[in-house]
Coordinates of N, CA and C and ligand atoms in Angstrom, one line a residue:
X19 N 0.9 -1.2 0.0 CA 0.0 0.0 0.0 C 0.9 1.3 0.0
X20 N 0.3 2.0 -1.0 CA 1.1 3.0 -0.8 C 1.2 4.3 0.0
X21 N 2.0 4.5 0.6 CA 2.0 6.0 1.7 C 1.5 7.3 1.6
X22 N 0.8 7.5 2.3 CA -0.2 9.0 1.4 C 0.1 10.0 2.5
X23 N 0.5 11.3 2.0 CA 0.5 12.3 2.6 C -0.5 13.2 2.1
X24 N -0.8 14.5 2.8 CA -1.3 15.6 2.8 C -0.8 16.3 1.1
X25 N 0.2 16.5 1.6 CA 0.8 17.0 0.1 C 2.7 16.5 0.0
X26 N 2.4 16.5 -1.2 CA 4.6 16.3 -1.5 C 4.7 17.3 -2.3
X27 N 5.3 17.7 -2.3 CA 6.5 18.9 -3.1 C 7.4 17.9 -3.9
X28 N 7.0 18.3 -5.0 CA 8.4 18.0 -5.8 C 9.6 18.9 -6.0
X29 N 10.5 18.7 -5.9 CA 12.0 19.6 -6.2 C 12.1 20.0 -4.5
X30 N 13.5 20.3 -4.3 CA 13.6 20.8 -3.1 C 15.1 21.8 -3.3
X31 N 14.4 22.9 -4.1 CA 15.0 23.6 -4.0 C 14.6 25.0 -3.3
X32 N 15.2 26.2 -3.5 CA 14.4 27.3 -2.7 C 12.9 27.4 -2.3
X33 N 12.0 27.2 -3.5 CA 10.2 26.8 -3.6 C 10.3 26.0 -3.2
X34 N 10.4 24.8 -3.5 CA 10.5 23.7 -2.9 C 10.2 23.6 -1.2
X35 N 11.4 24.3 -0.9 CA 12.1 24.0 0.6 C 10.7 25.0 1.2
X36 N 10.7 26.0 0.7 CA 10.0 27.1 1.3 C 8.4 26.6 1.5
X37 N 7.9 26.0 0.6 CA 6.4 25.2 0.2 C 6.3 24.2 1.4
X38 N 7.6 23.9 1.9 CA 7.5 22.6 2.7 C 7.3 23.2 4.1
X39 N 7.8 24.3 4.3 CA 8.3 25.2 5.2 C 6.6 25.5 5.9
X40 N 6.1 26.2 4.9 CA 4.8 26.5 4.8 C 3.7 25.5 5.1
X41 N 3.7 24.8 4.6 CA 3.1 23.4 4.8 C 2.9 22.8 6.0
X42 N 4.1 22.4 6.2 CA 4.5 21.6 7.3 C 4.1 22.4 8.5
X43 N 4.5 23.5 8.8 CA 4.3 24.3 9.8 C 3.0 24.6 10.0
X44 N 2.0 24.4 8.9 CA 0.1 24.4 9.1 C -0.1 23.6 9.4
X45 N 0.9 22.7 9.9 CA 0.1 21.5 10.4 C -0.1 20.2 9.5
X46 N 0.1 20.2 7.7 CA 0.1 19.2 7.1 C 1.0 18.0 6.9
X47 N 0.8 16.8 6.5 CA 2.4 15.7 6.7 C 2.5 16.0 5.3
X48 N 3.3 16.5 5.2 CA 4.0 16.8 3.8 C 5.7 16.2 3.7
X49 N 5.8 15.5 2.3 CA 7.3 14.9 1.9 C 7.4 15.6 0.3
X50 N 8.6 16.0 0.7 CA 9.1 16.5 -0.3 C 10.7 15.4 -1.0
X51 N 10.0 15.8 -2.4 CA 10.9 14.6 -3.1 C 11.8 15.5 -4.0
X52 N 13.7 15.2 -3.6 CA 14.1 15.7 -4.7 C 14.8 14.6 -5.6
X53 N 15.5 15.0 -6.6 CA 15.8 14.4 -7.5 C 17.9 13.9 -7.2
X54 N 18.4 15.4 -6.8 CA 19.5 15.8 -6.9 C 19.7 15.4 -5.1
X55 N 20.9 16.8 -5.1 CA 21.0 17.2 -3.6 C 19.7 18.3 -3.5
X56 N 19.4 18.4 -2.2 CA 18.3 19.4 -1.7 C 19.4 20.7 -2.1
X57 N 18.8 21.6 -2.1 CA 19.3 22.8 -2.7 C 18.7 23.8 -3.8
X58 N 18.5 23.1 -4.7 CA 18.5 23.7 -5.8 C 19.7 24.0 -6.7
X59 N 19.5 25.1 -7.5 CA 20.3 25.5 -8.3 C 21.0 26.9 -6.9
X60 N 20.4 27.4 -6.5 CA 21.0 28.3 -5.2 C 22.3 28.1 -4.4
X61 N 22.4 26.5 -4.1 CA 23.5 26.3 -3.8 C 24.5 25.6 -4.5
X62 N 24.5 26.3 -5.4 CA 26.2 26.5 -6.2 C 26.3 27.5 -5.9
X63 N 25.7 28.6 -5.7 CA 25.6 30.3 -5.7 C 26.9 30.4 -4.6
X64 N 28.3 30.6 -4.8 CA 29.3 31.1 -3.6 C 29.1 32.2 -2.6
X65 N 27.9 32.9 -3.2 CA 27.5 33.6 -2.0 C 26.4 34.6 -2.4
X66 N 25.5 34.3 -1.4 CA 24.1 35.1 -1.9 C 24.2 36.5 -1.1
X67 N 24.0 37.4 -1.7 CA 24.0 39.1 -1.6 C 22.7 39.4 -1.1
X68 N 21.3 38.8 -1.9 CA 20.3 39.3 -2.0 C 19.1 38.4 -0.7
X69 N 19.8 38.0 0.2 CA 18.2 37.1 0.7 C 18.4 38.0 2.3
X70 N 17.3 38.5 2.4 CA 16.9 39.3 3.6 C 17.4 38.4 4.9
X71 N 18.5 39.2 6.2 CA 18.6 38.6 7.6 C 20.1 38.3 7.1
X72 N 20.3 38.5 6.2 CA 22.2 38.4 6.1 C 22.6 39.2 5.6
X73 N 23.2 40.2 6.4 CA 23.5 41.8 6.4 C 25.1 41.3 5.5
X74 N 26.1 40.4 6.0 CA 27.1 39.9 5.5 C 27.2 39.1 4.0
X75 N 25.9 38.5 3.6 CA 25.7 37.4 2.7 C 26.1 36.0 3.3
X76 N 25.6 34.9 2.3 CA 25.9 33.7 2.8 C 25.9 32.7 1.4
X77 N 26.2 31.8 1.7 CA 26.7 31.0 0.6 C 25.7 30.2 0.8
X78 N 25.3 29.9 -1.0 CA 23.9 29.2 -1.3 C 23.8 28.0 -0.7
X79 N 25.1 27.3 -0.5 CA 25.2 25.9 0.1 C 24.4 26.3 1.8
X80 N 25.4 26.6 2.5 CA 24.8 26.8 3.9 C 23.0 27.6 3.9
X81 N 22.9 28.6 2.9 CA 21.5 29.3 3.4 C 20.6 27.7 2.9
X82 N 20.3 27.3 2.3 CA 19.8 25.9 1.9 C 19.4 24.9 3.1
X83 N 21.3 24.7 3.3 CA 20.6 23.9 4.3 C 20.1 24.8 5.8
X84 N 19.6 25.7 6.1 CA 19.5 26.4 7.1 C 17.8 26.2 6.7
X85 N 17.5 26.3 5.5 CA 16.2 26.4 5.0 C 15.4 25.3 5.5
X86 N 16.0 23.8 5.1 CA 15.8 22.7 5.1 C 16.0 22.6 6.1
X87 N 16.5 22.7 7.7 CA 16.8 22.3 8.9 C 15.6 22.8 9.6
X88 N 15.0 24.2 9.3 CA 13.9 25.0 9.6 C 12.7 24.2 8.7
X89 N 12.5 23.6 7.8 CA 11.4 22.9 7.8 C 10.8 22.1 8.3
X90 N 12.3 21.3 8.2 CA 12.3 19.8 9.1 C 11.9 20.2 10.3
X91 N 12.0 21.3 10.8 CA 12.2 21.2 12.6 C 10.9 21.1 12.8
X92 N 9.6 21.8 11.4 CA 8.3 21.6 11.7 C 7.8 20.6 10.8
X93 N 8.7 19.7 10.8 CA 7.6 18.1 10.5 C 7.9 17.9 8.7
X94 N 8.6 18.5 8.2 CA 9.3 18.5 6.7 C 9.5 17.2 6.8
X95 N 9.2 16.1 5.8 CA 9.9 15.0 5.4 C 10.4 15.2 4.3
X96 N 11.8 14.7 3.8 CA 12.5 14.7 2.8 C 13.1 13.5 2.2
X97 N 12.9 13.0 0.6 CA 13.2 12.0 0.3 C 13.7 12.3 -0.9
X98 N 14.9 11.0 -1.1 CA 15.7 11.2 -2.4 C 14.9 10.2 -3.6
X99 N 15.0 10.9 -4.4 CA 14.0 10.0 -5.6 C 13.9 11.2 -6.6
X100 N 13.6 10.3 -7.8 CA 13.1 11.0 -9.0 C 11.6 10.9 -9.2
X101 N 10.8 11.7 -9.4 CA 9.2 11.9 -9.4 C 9.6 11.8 -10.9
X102 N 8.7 10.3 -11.6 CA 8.9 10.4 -12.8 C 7.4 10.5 -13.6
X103 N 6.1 10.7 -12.6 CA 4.9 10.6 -12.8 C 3.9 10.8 -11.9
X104 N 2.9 11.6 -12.7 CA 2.0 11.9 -11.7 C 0.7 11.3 -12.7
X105 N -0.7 10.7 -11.8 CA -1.8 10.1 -12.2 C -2.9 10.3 -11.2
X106 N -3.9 10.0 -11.5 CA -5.1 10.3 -10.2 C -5.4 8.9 -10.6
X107 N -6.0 8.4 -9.3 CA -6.4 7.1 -9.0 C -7.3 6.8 -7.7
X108 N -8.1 6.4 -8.2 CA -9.3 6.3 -6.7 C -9.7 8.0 -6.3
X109 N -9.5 9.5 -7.0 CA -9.7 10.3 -6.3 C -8.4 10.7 -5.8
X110 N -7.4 10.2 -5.8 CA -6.2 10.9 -5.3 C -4.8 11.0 -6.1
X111 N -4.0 11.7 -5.8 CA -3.2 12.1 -6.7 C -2.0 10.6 -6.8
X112 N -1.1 10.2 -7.7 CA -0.7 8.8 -7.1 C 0.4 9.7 -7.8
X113 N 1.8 9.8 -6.9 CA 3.3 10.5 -7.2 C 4.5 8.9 -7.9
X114 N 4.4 9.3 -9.0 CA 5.1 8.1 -9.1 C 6.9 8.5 -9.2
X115 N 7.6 7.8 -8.3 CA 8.9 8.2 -8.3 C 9.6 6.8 -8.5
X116 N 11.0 7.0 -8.8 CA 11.8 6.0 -8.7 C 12.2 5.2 -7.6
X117 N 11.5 5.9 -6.3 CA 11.7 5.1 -5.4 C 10.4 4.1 -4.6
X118 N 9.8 4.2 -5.6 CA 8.0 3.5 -5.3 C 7.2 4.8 -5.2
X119 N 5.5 4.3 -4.9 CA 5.0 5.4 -5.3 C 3.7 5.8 -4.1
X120 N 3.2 7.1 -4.0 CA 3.1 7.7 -2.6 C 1.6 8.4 -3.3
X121 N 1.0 8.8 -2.3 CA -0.5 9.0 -2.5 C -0.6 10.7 -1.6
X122 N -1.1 12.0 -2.8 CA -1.3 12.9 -2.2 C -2.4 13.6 -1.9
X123 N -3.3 14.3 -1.4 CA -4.3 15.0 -1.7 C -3.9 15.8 -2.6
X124 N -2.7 16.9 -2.3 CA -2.4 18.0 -3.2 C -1.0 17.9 -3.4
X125 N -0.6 18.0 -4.6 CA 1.0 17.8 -5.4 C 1.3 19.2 -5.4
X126 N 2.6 19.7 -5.2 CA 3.3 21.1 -5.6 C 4.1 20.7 -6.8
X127 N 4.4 21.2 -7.3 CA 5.6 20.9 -8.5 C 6.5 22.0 -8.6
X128 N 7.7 22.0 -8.1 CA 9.0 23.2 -8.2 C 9.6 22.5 -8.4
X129 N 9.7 22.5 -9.8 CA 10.8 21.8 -10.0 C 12.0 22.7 -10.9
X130 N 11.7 23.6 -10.6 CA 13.1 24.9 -11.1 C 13.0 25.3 -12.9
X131 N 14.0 25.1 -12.7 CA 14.6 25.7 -14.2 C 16.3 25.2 -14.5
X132 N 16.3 24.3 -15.9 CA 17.8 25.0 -16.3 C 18.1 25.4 -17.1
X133 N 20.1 26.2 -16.8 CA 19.6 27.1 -17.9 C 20.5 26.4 -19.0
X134 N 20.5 27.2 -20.3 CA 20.9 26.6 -21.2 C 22.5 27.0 -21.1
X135 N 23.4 26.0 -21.3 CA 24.2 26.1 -21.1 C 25.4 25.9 -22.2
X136 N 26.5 26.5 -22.3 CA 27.3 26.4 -23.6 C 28.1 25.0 -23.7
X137 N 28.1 24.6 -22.9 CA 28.5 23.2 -22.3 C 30.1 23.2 -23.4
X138 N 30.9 24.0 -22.8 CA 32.1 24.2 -23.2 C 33.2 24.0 -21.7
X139 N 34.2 23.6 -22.1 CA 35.3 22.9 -21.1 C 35.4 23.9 -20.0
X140 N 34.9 23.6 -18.9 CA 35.6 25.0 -17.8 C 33.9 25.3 -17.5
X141 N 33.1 25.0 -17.5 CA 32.2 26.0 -17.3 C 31.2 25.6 -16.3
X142 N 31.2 24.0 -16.3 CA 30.9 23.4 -15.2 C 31.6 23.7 -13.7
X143 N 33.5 23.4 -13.9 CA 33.9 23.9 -13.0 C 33.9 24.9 -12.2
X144 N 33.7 26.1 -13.1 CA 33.7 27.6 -12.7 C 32.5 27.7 -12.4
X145 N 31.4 27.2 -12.6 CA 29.9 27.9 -12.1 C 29.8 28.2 -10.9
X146 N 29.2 29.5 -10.5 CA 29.2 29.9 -9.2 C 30.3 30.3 -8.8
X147 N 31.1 30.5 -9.5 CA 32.6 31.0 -9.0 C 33.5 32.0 -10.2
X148 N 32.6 32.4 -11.3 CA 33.0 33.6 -11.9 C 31.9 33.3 -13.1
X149 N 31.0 31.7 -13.3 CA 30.2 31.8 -14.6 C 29.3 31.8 -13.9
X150 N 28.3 32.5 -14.6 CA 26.8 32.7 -13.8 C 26.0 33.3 -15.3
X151 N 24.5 32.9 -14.5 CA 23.3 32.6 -15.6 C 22.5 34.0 -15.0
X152 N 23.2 34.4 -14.3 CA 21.8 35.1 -13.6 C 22.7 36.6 -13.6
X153 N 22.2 38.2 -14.7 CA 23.1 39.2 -13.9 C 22.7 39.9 -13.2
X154 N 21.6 40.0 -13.0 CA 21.0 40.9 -12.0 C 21.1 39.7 -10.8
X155 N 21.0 38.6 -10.3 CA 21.4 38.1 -9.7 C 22.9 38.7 -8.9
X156 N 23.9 38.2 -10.0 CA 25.4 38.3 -9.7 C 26.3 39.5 -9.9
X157 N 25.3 40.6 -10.6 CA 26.1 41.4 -11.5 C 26.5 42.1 -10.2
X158 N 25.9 42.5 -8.8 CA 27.3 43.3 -8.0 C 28.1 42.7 -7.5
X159 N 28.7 41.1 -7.7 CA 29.9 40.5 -7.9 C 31.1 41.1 -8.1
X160 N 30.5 41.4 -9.8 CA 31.9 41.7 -10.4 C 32.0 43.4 -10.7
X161 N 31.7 43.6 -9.4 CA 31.6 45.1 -9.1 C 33.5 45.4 -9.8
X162 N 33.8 46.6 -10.8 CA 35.1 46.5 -11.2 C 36.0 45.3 -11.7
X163 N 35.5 45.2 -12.4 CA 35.8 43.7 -12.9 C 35.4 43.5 -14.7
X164 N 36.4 43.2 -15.7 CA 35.9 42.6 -16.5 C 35.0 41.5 -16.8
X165 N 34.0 41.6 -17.7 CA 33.0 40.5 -17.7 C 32.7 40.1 -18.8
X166 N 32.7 39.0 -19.5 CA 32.4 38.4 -20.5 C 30.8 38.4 -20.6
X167 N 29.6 38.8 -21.8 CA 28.7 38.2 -21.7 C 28.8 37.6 -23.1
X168 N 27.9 35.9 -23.2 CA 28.0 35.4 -24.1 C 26.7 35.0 -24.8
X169 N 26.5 36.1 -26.4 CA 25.3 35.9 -26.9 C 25.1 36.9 -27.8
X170 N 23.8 37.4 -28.3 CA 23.8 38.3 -29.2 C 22.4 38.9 -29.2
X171 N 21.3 38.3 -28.2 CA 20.1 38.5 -28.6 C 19.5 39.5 -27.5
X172 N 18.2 39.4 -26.8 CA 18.1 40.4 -26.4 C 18.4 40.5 -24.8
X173 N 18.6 39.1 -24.6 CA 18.9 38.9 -23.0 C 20.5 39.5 -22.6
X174 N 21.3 38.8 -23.8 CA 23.0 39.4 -23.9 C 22.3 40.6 -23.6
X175 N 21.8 41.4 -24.5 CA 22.4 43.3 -24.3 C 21.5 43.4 -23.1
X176 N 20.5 43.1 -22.7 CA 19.9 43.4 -21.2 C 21.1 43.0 -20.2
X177 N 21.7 41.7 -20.2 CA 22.1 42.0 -19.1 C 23.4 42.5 -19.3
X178 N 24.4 42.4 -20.6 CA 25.8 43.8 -20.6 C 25.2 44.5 -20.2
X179 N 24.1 45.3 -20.3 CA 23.9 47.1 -20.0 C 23.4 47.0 -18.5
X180 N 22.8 46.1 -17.9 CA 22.9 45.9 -16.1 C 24.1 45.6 -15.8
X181 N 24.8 44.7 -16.7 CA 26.5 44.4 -16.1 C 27.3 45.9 -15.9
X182 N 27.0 46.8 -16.8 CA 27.8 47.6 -17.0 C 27.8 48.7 -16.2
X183 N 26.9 48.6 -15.4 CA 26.8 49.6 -14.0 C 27.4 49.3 -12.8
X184 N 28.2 47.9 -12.6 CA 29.2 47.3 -11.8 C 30.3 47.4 -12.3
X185 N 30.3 46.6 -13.6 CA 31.5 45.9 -14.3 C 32.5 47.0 -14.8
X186 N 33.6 47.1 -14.7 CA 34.4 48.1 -15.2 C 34.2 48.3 -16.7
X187 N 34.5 47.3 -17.6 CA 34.1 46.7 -18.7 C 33.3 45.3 -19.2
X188 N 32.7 45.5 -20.2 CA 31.9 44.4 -20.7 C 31.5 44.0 -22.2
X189 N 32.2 42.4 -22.2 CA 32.8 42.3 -23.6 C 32.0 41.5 -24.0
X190 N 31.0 41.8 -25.2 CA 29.9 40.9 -25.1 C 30.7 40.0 -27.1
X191 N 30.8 38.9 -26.7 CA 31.3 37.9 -27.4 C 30.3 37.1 -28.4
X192 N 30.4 37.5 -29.4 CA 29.0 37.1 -30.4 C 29.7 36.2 -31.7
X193 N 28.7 35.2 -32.2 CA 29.3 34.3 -32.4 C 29.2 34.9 -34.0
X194 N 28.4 35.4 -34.4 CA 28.0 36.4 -36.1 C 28.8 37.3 -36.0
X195 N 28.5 38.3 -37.0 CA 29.4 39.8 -37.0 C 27.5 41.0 -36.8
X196 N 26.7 40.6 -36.6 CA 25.6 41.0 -36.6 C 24.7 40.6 -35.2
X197 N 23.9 41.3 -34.7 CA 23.2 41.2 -33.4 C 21.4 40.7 -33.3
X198 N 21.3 39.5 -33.1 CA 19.2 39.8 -33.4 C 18.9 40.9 -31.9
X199 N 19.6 41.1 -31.1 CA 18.5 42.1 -30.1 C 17.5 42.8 -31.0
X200 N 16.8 43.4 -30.4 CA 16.1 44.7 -30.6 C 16.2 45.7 -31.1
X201 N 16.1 46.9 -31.9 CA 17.3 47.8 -32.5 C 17.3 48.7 -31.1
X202 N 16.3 48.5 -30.1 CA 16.4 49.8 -29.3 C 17.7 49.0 -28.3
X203 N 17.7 48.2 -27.7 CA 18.8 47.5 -27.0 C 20.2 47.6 -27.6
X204 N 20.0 47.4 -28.9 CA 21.5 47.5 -29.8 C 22.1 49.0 -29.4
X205 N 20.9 50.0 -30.3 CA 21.5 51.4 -29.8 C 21.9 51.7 -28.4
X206 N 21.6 51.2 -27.5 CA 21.8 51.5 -26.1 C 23.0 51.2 -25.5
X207 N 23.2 49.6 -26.2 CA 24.6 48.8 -26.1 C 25.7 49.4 -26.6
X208 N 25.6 50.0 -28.0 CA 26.4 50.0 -28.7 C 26.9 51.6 -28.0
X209 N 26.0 52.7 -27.4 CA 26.0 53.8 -27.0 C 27.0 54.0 -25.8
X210 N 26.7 52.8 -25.0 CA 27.1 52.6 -23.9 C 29.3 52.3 -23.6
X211 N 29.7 53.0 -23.4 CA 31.1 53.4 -23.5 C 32.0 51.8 -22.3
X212 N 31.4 51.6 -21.7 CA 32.0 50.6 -21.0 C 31.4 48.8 -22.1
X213 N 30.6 48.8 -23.0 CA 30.7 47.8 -23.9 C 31.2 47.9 -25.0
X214 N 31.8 46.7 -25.0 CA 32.8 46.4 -26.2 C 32.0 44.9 -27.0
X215 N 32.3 45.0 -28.0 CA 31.8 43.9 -28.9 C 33.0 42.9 -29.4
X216 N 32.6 41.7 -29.8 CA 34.0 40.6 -29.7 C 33.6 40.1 -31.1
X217 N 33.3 40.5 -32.2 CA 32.2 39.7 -33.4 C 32.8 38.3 -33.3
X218 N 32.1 37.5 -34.7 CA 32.4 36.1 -34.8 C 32.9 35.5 -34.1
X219 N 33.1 35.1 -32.8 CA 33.8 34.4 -31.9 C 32.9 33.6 -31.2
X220 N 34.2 31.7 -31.1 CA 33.0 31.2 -30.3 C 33.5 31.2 -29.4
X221 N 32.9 31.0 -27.8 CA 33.6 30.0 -26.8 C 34.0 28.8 -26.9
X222 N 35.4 28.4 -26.9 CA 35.6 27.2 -26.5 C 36.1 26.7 -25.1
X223 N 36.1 27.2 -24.2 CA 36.5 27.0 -22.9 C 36.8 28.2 -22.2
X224 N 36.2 27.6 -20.4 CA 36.4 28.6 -19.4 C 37.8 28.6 -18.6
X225 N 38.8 29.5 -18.6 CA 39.8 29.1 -18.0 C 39.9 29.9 -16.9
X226 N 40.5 29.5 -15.6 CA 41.2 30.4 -14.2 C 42.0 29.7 -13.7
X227 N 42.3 30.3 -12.9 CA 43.8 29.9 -12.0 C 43.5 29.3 -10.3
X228 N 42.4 30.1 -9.8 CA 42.5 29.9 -8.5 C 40.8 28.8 -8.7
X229 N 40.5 28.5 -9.9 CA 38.8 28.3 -9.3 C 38.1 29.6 -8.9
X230 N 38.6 30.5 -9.0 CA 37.7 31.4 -8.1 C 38.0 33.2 -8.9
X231 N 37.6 33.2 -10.1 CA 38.1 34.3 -10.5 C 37.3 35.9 -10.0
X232 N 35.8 35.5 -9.2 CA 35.7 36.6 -8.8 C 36.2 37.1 -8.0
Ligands
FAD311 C1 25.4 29.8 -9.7 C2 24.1 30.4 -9.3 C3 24.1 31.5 -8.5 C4 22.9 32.1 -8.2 N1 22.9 33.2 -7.3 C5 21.7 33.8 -6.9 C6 21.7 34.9 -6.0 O1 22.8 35.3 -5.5 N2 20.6 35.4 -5.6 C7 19.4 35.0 -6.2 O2 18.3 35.5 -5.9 N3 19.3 33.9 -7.1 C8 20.5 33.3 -7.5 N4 20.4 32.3 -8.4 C9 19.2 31.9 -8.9 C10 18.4 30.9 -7.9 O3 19.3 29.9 -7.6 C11 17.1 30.4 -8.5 O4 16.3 31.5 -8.8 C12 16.4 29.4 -7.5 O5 17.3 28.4 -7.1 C13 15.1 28.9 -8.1 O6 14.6 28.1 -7.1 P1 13.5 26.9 -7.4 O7 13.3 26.2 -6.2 O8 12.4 27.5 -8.2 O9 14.3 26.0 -8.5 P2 15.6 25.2 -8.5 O10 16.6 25.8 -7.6 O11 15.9 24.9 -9.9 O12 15.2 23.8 -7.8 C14 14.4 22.8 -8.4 C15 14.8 21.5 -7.8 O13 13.8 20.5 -8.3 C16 14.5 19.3 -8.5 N5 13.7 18.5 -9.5 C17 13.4 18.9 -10.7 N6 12.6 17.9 -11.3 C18 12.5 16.9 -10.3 C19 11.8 15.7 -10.3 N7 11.1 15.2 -11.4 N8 11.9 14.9 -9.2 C20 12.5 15.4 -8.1 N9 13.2 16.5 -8.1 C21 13.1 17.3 -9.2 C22 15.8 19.7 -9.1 O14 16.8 18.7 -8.9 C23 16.1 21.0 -8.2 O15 16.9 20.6 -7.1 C24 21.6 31.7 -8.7 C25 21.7 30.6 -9.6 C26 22.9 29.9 -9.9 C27 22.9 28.7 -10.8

């Protein structure tokens, strides 16, 4: 027979953790299923700037698990498995995972996002530690700091021109000799004195010295 909770969360990442948090603490038996490590994509983040009560910042790894310690403390279950299906059966939701399958009233699904990635040598290594998907996320990182953005469309020139209110310079690396952005983004890019343009170039690899180029 299978084990029925109140609700499961799928993904346990920031939503995730937080859904459980929520949950759990009203009083529901809630298990949350992730796939990975609990975390999310947050903890790779070498250090979070942006989350309220850390005047210092804190590293995605530790705020995570601080998240997940605080749900658990109100009745959070957490299990490793892959949710590879969801069905209704008898009236109830039936969670089918790789590790057998569980019976919900109500399903959450956070199951995140990823991003697309150049999947070039170095860039695994370095994530969270000078490559990053997110600039408004990361961009007061590389407060004074050269920055590579890689692309040509309209997300590149959005985030060079937020990079470029940190970044000393910003060298946006395009793989054509021509841009699809927007023409109003282009003019703004191209207007903008701290971007530089890299035409026809590809990436083929992320290199650093220390792991740690920010
Ligand atoms: C390097 C890096 C640095 C970042 N820095 C910051 C920052 O400083 N500040 C900031 O605000 N944001 C930052 N972000 C963005 C932030 O991490 C995301 O916005 C956030 O993690 C999204 O949370 P989420 O719970 O929605 O999804 P995710 O974090 O993507 O978590 C989803 C989880 O669901 C799991 N999952 C998916 N499908 C299944 C399944 N079928 N079964 C079981 N589990 C499943 C995944 O394994 C994953 O763990 C950063 C991101 C990265 C990559």
């Amino acid at each position: 027979m299978a084990k029925k909770y109140q609700l499961i969360v799928v993904g346990g990442g920031p939503a995730g953790l937080t859904a459980g948090l929520y949950s759990a603490r009203a009083g529901f038996t809630v298990l949350l299923i992730e796939k990975e490590v609990i975390g999310g994509q947050i903890a790779n983040a070498e250090r979070v700037d942006n989350y309220p009560g850390f005047p210092k910042g804190i590293s995605g790894f530790e705020l995570v698990q601080l998240i997940q310690q605080q749900a658990m403390n109100h009745g959070l279950e957490t299990m490793s498995g892959e949710v590879t299906g969801l069905t209704s059966r008898y009236g109830n939701n039936m969670v089918i995972t790789t590790e057998g399958d569980f019976i919900a009233q109500a399903v959450i699904i956070a199951g995140g996002l990823q991003f697309r990635k150049l999947e070039v040598l170095g860039e695994n290594e370095f994530m969270g530690r000078g490559v990053s998907y997110c600039a408004t996320c990361d961009g007061p990182l590389f407060r004074d700091k050269t920055v590579a953005v890689i692309g040509g469309g309209d997300t590149a020139l959005t985030d060079a021109l937020s990079l470029s209110k940190f970044a000393s310079l910003v060298k946006v690396i395009h793989r054509r000799n021509q841009l699809r952005a927007s023409k109003v983004l282009q003019g703004k890019a191209r207007a903008d004195p701290k971007i530089e343009f890299i035409w026809d170039s590809v990436v083929t690899e992320v290199k650093g010295e220390k792991k740690s180029p920010i």
